[in-house]
mmCIF file of C-alpha atoms and ligand atoms in Angstrom:
data_model
loop_
_atom_site.group_PDB
_atom_site.id
_atom_site.type_symbol
_atom_site.label_atom_id
_atom_site.label_comp_id
_atom_site.label_asym_id
_atom_site.label_seq_id
_atom_site.Cartn_x
_atom_site.Cartn_y
_atom_site.Cartn_z
ATOM 1 C CA MET A 1 -5.042 21.045 0.192
ATOM 2 C CA ARG A 2 -3.453 19.124 -2.699
ATOM 3 C CA THR A 3 -3.547 15.385 -2.036
ATOM 4 C CA ALA A 4 -1.756 12.690 -4.019
ATOM 5 C CA VAL A 5 -2.860 9.082 -3.886
ATOM 6 C CA ILE A 6 0.193 7.034 -4.860
ATOM 7 C CA SER A 7 -0.392 3.335 -5.422
ATOM 8 C CA TYR A 8 1.426 0.158 -6.258
ATOM 9 C CA SER A 9 -0.440 -3.069 -6.911
ATOM 10 C CA TYR A 10 0.712 -6.515 -8.016
ATOM 11 C CA THR A 11 -2.665 -8.187 -8.573
ATOM 12 C CA GLY A 12 -4.961 -5.137 -8.807
ATOM 13 C CA ASN A 13 -6.642 -4.854 -5.401
ATOM 14 C CA ASN A 14 -4.726 -1.886 -4.003
ATOM 15 C CA LYS A 15 -4.979 -0.119 -7.353
ATOM 16 C CA ALA A 16 -8.771 -0.507 -7.351
ATOM 17 C CA LEU A 17 -9.033 0.813 -3.789
ATOM 18 C CA ALA A 18 -6.638 3.706 -4.466
ATOM 19 C CA CYS A 19 -8.643 4.671 -7.545
ATOM 20 C CA SER A 20 -11.890 4.683 -5.621
ATOM 21 C CA VAL A 21 -10.491 6.701 -2.669
ATOM 22 C CA ALA A 22 -8.790 9.211 -4.999
ATOM 23 C CA LYS A 23 -12.100 9.777 -6.763
ATOM 24 C CA GLU A 24 -13.913 10.283 -3.464
ATOM 25 C CA LEU A 25 -11.289 12.795 -2.251
ATOM 26 C CA SER A 26 -10.872 14.489 -5.652
ATOM 27 C CA ALA A 27 -7.157 13.703 -5.341
ATOM 28 C CA ASP A 28 -4.622 12.979 -8.075
ATOM 29 C CA HIS A 29 -4.003 9.247 -8.490
ATOM 30 C CA ILE A 30 -0.439 8.333 -9.399
ATOM 31 C CA GLU A 31 0.394 4.708 -10.149
ATOM 32 C CA ILE A 32 3.890 3.422 -9.427
ATOM 33 C CA SER A 33 5.530 1.348 -12.125
ATOM 34 C CA VAL A 34 8.677 -0.667 -11.522
ATOM 35 C CA SER A 35 11.377 -0.867 -14.183
ATOM 36 C CA LYS A 36 11.435 -4.667 -13.876
ATOM 37 C CA ALA A 37 7.994 -6.149 -13.275
ATOM 38 C CA ARG A 38 7.947 -8.075 -10.015
ATOM 39 C CA THR A 39 7.697 -11.856 -10.031
ATOM 40 C CA MET A 40 7.061 -14.085 -7.041
ATOM 41 C CA GLN A 41 10.823 -14.771 -6.965
ATOM 42 C CA SER A 42 11.849 -11.096 -7.098
ATOM 43 C CA ILE A 43 9.253 -10.196 -4.442
ATOM 44 C CA ILE A 44 10.763 -12.730 -2.051
ATOM 45 C CA TRP A 45 14.305 -11.527 -2.770
ATOM 46 C CA ASP A 46 13.269 -7.868 -2.333
ATOM 47 C CA MET A 47 11.819 -8.665 1.058
ATOM 48 C CA ILE A 48 14.689 -10.870 2.256
ATOM 49 C CA PHE A 49 17.529 -8.628 1.035
ATOM 50 C CA GLY A 50 15.815 -5.237 1.576
ATOM 51 C CA ARG A 51 16.140 -4.303 -2.101
ATOM 52 C CA MET A 52 14.789 -0.998 -3.395
ATOM 53 C CA PRO A 53 13.382 -1.380 -6.946
ATOM 54 C CA LYS A 54 13.731 1.401 -9.548
ATOM 55 C CA VAL A 55 10.379 3.150 -9.853
ATOM 56 C CA GLU A 56 8.492 5.678 -11.945
ATOM 57 C CA PRO A 57 7.523 8.438 -11.363
ATOM 58 C CA SER A 58 10.477 9.848 -9.466
ATOM 59 C CA PRO A 59 9.761 10.158 -5.714
ATOM 60 C CA ASP A 60 10.346 13.929 -5.849
ATOM 61 C CA ILE A 61 6.802 14.212 -7.224
ATOM 62 C CA ILE A 62 5.800 14.156 -3.541
ATOM 63 C CA THR A 63 7.056 17.723 -3.052
ATOM 64 C CA THR A 64 4.285 19.114 -5.255
ATOM 65 C CA TYR A 65 1.629 17.930 -2.780
ATOM 66 C CA ASP A 66 0.556 18.912 0.754
ATOM 67 C CA ARG A 67 -0.327 15.328 1.663
ATOM 68 C CA VAL A 68 0.419 11.898 0.214
ATOM 69 C CA LEU A 69 -1.649 8.730 0.701
ATOM 70 C CA PHE A 70 0.145 5.513 -0.212
ATOM 71 C CA PHE A 71 -1.669 2.311 -1.176
ATOM 72 C CA ALA A 72 0.232 -0.963 -1.590
ATOM 73 C CA PRO A 73 0.074 -4.627 -0.560
ATOM 74 C CA VAL A 74 1.752 -6.133 2.472
ATOM 75 C CA TRP A 75 4.339 -8.750 1.554
ATOM 76 C CA MET A 76 5.797 -11.047 4.208
ATOM 77 C CA GLY A 77 4.558 -8.742 6.962
ATOM 78 C CA HIS A 78 6.137 -5.605 5.468
ATOM 79 C CA ILE A 79 5.220 -2.818 3.069
ATOM 80 C CA ALA A 80 5.686 -3.879 -0.567
ATOM 81 C CA SER A 81 9.179 -3.023 -1.861
ATOM 82 C CA PRO A 82 8.121 -0.612 -4.687
ATOM 83 C CA LEU A 83 7.037 1.886 -2.015
ATOM 84 C CA ARG A 84 10.512 2.005 -0.443
ATOM 85 C CA PRO A 85 11.996 4.747 -2.679
ATOM 86 C CA TYR A 86 9.081 7.051 -1.780
ATOM 87 C CA LEU A 87 9.291 6.343 1.961
ATOM 88 C CA HIS A 88 13.065 6.872 1.819
ATOM 89 C CA TYR A 89 12.543 10.216 0.038
ATOM 90 C CA LEU A 90 10.200 11.342 2.824
ATOM 91 C CA LYS A 91 12.972 10.934 5.387
ATOM 92 C CA LYS A 92 14.936 13.793 3.774
ATOM 93 C CA HIS A 93 11.898 15.725 2.567
ATOM 94 C CA PRO A 94 9.233 15.342 5.280
ATOM 95 C CA ASN A 95 5.587 15.636 4.285
ATOM 96 C CA ARG A 96 2.280 14.457 5.716
ATOM 97 C CA TYR A 97 1.663 10.892 4.619
ATOM 98 C CA GLY A 98 -0.674 7.972 5.228
ATOM 99 C CA PHE A 99 -0.501 4.283 4.366
ATOM 100 C CA ILE A 100 -3.509 2.160 3.482
ATOM 101 C CA SER A 101 -3.317 -1.453 2.418
ATOM 102 C CA ILE A 102 -5.714 -4.204 1.500
ATOM 103 C CA SER A 103 -3.767 -7.382 2.122
ATOM 104 C CA GLY A 104 -4.633 -11.050 2.603
ATOM 105 C CA GLY A 105 -4.917 -11.233 6.394
ATOM 106 C CA ALA A 106 -5.182 -15.041 6.409
ATOM 107 C CA ASP A 107 -2.477 -15.169 9.104
ATOM 108 C CA GLY A 108 -3.942 -12.287 11.143
ATOM 109 C CA THR A 109 -2.926 -8.634 11.303
ATOM 110 C CA ASN A 110 0.389 -7.181 10.108
ATOM 111 C CA PRO A 111 1.780 -5.673 13.321
ATOM 112 C CA LYS A 112 5.117 -4.462 11.887
ATOM 113 C CA LEU A 113 3.671 -1.849 9.539
ATOM 114 C CA LYS A 114 3.819 1.127 11.917
ATOM 115 C CA ASP A 115 7.456 0.491 12.859
ATOM 116 C CA ASP A 116 8.310 -0.127 9.220
ATOM 117 C CA LEU A 117 6.866 3.262 8.246
ATOM 118 C CA LYS A 118 8.515 5.121 11.114
ATOM 119 C CA LYS A 119 11.883 3.512 10.433
ATOM 120 C CA ARG A 120 11.793 4.350 6.725
ATOM 121 C CA THR A 121 10.309 7.877 6.865
ATOM 122 C CA GLY A 122 11.410 9.029 10.324
ATOM 123 C CA ALA A 123 7.839 10.131 11.100
ATOM 124 C CA GLU A 124 4.467 8.779 12.171
ATOM 125 C CA PRO A 125 1.817 8.409 9.455
ATOM 126 C CA ILE A 126 -1.261 10.647 9.671
ATOM 127 C CA ALA A 127 -3.336 7.540 8.831
ATOM 128 C CA LEU A 128 -2.571 3.824 8.842
ATOM 129 C CA LEU A 129 -5.075 1.186 7.751
ATOM 130 C CA ASP A 130 -4.277 -2.535 7.574
ATOM 131 C CA LEU A 131 -7.364 -3.877 5.765
ATOM 132 C CA HIS A 132 -7.858 -7.594 5.129
ATOM 133 C CA ILE A 133 -9.480 -9.689 2.441
ATOM 134 C CA ALA A 134 -10.052 -12.368 5.103
ATOM 135 C CA ASP A 135 -12.560 -10.003 6.761
ATOM 136 C CA LEU A 136 -14.514 -9.656 3.521
ATOM 137 C CA LEU A 137 -15.012 -13.383 3.005
ATOM 138 C CA SER A 138 -18.202 -14.746 4.500
ATOM 139 C CA SER A 139 -17.199 -18.093 5.887
ATOM 140 C CA SER A 140 -17.663 -19.894 9.144
ATOM 141 C CA GLN A 141 -14.095 -21.159 8.825
ATOM 142 C CA LYS A 142 -10.979 -18.988 8.978
ATOM 143 C CA PRO A 143 -9.996 -18.328 5.334
ATOM 144 C CA ALA A 144 -6.730 -19.876 4.141
ATOM 145 C CA ARG A 145 -3.989 -18.103 2.174
ATOM 146 C CA LYS A 146 -5.193 -19.719 -1.060
ATOM 147 C CA ASP A 147 -8.656 -18.144 -0.552
ATOM 148 C CA THR A 148 -7.370 -14.640 0.141
ATOM 149 C CA SER A 149 -4.604 -14.600 -2.479
ATOM 150 C CA SER A 150 -6.968 -15.317 -5.381
ATOM 151 C CA TYR A 151 -9.630 -12.841 -4.268
ATOM 152 C CA GLN A 152 -10.369 -9.779 -6.384
ATOM 153 C CA LEU A 153 -12.267 -6.940 -4.702
ATOM 154 C CA LYS A 154 -15.922 -6.661 -5.742
ATOM 155 C CA GLU A 155 -17.866 -3.404 -6.169
ATOM 156 C CA LYS A 156 -19.524 -3.828 -2.761
ATOM 157 C CA ASP A 157 -16.109 -4.408 -1.089
ATOM 158 C CA LEU A 158 -14.716 -1.293 -2.740
ATOM 159 C CA LYS A 159 -17.639 0.787 -1.527
ATOM 160 C CA GLN A 160 -17.252 -0.540 2.043
ATOM 161 C CA LEU A 161 -13.452 -0.108 2.140
ATOM 162 C CA THR A 162 -13.567 3.325 0.476
ATOM 163 C CA ASP A 163 -16.071 4.619 3.048
ATOM 164 C CA LEU A 164 -13.866 3.269 5.835
ATOM 165 C CA ALA A 165 -10.653 4.730 4.412
ATOM 166 C CA VAL A 166 -12.161 8.129 3.622
ATOM 167 C CA GLY A 167 -13.634 8.300 7.137
ATOM 168 C CA VAL A 168 -10.212 7.660 8.701
ATOM 169 C CA ILE A 169 -8.431 10.094 6.361
ATOM 170 C CA LYS A 170 -10.933 12.886 6.982
ATOM 171 C CA ASN A 171 -10.610 12.480 10.736
HETATM 172 C C1 FMN V 201 4.771 -12.840 -1.713
HETATM 173 C C2 FMN V 201 3.531 -12.404 -1.003
HETATM 174 C C3 FMN V 201 3.545 -12.218 0.376
HETATM 175 C C4 FMN V 201 2.389 -11.824 1.055
HETATM 176 N N1 FMN V 201 2.456 -11.609 2.403
HETATM 177 C C5 FMN V 201 1.351 -11.173 3.062
HETATM 178 C C6 FMN V 201 1.430 -10.870 4.463
HETATM 179 O O1 FMN V 201 2.474 -10.973 5.109
HETATM 180 N N2 FMN V 201 0.304 -10.461 5.079
HETATM 181 C C7 FMN V 201 -0.893 -10.316 4.412
HETATM 182 O O2 FMN V 201 -1.879 -9.942 5.040
HETATM 183 N N3 FMN V 201 -0.990 -10.579 3.079
HETATM 184 C C8 FMN V 201 0.096 -10.994 2.388
HETATM 185 N N4 FMN V 201 0.036 -11.245 1.036
HETATM 186 C C9 FMN V 201 -1.264 -11.094 0.338
HETATM 187 C C10 FMN V 201 -1.390 -9.745 -0.413
HETATM 188 O O3 FMN V 201 -1.149 -8.650 0.448
HETATM 189 C C11 FMN V 201 -2.793 -9.637 -0.992
HETATM 190 O O4 FMN V 201 -2.970 -10.655 -1.962
HETATM 191 C C12 FMN V 201 -3.102 -8.273 -1.600
HETATM 192 O O5 FMN V 201 -4.491 -8.127 -1.813
HETATM 193 C C13 FMN V 201 -2.417 -8.033 -2.894
HETATM 194 O O6 FMN V 201 -2.613 -6.701 -3.251
HETATM 195 P P1 FMN V 201 -2.537 -6.242 -4.771
HETATM 196 O O7 FMN V 201 -3.693 -6.931 -5.485
HETATM 197 O O8 FMN V 201 -2.719 -4.766 -4.735
HETATM 198 O O9 FMN V 201 -1.219 -6.660 -5.323
HETATM 199 C C14 FMN V 201 1.173 -11.627 0.339
HETATM 200 C C15 FMN V 201 1.162 -11.809 -1.067
HETATM 201 C C16 FMN V 201 2.320 -12.180 -1.733
HETATM 202 C C17 FMN V 201 2.272 -12.353 -3.227
#
């Protein structure tokens, strides 16, 4: 089975996880680039106005695979905007897909992800993982947004999250 790991990352965490999972699964890793690099301002506008950024490679790359695993951050409770063209493409060209994200989690889980995916692709994901940096921080107090947003995944985090993700994908 040919698997593509397709990732978008703003600050590097989802890219690092995607890289590690792709290696473990011997899958191709394809990184999404946006024609205009996102800024905090454009991220907020994308999310408020439902904008779909121009991306490379073209979403039709999906058709050359039997299964696609997307990795991207959660922004304002929803899947990061650079994934939208690919999810939209899946609606007309269905394929097996999963979504895995390492996000902040300082405000709890992101309960809208499943509906977001179903609405955009028209189908249920074969795997959905909403992983949180807040769970990786050893602290007696609940981590704040400032703690999670500046955190870069360490080798030990990557190992732990990769094992978890690969276990879910293989099942
Ligand atoms: C504008 C913005 C909104 C965010 N909203 C959420 C959110 O709703 N839920 C969450 O868990 N994390 C949220 N985060 C945190 C990111 O998901 C987190 O920093 C993630 O690790 C970034 O992934 P990346 O390094 O691959 O870009 C947000 C970050 C930004 C910049």
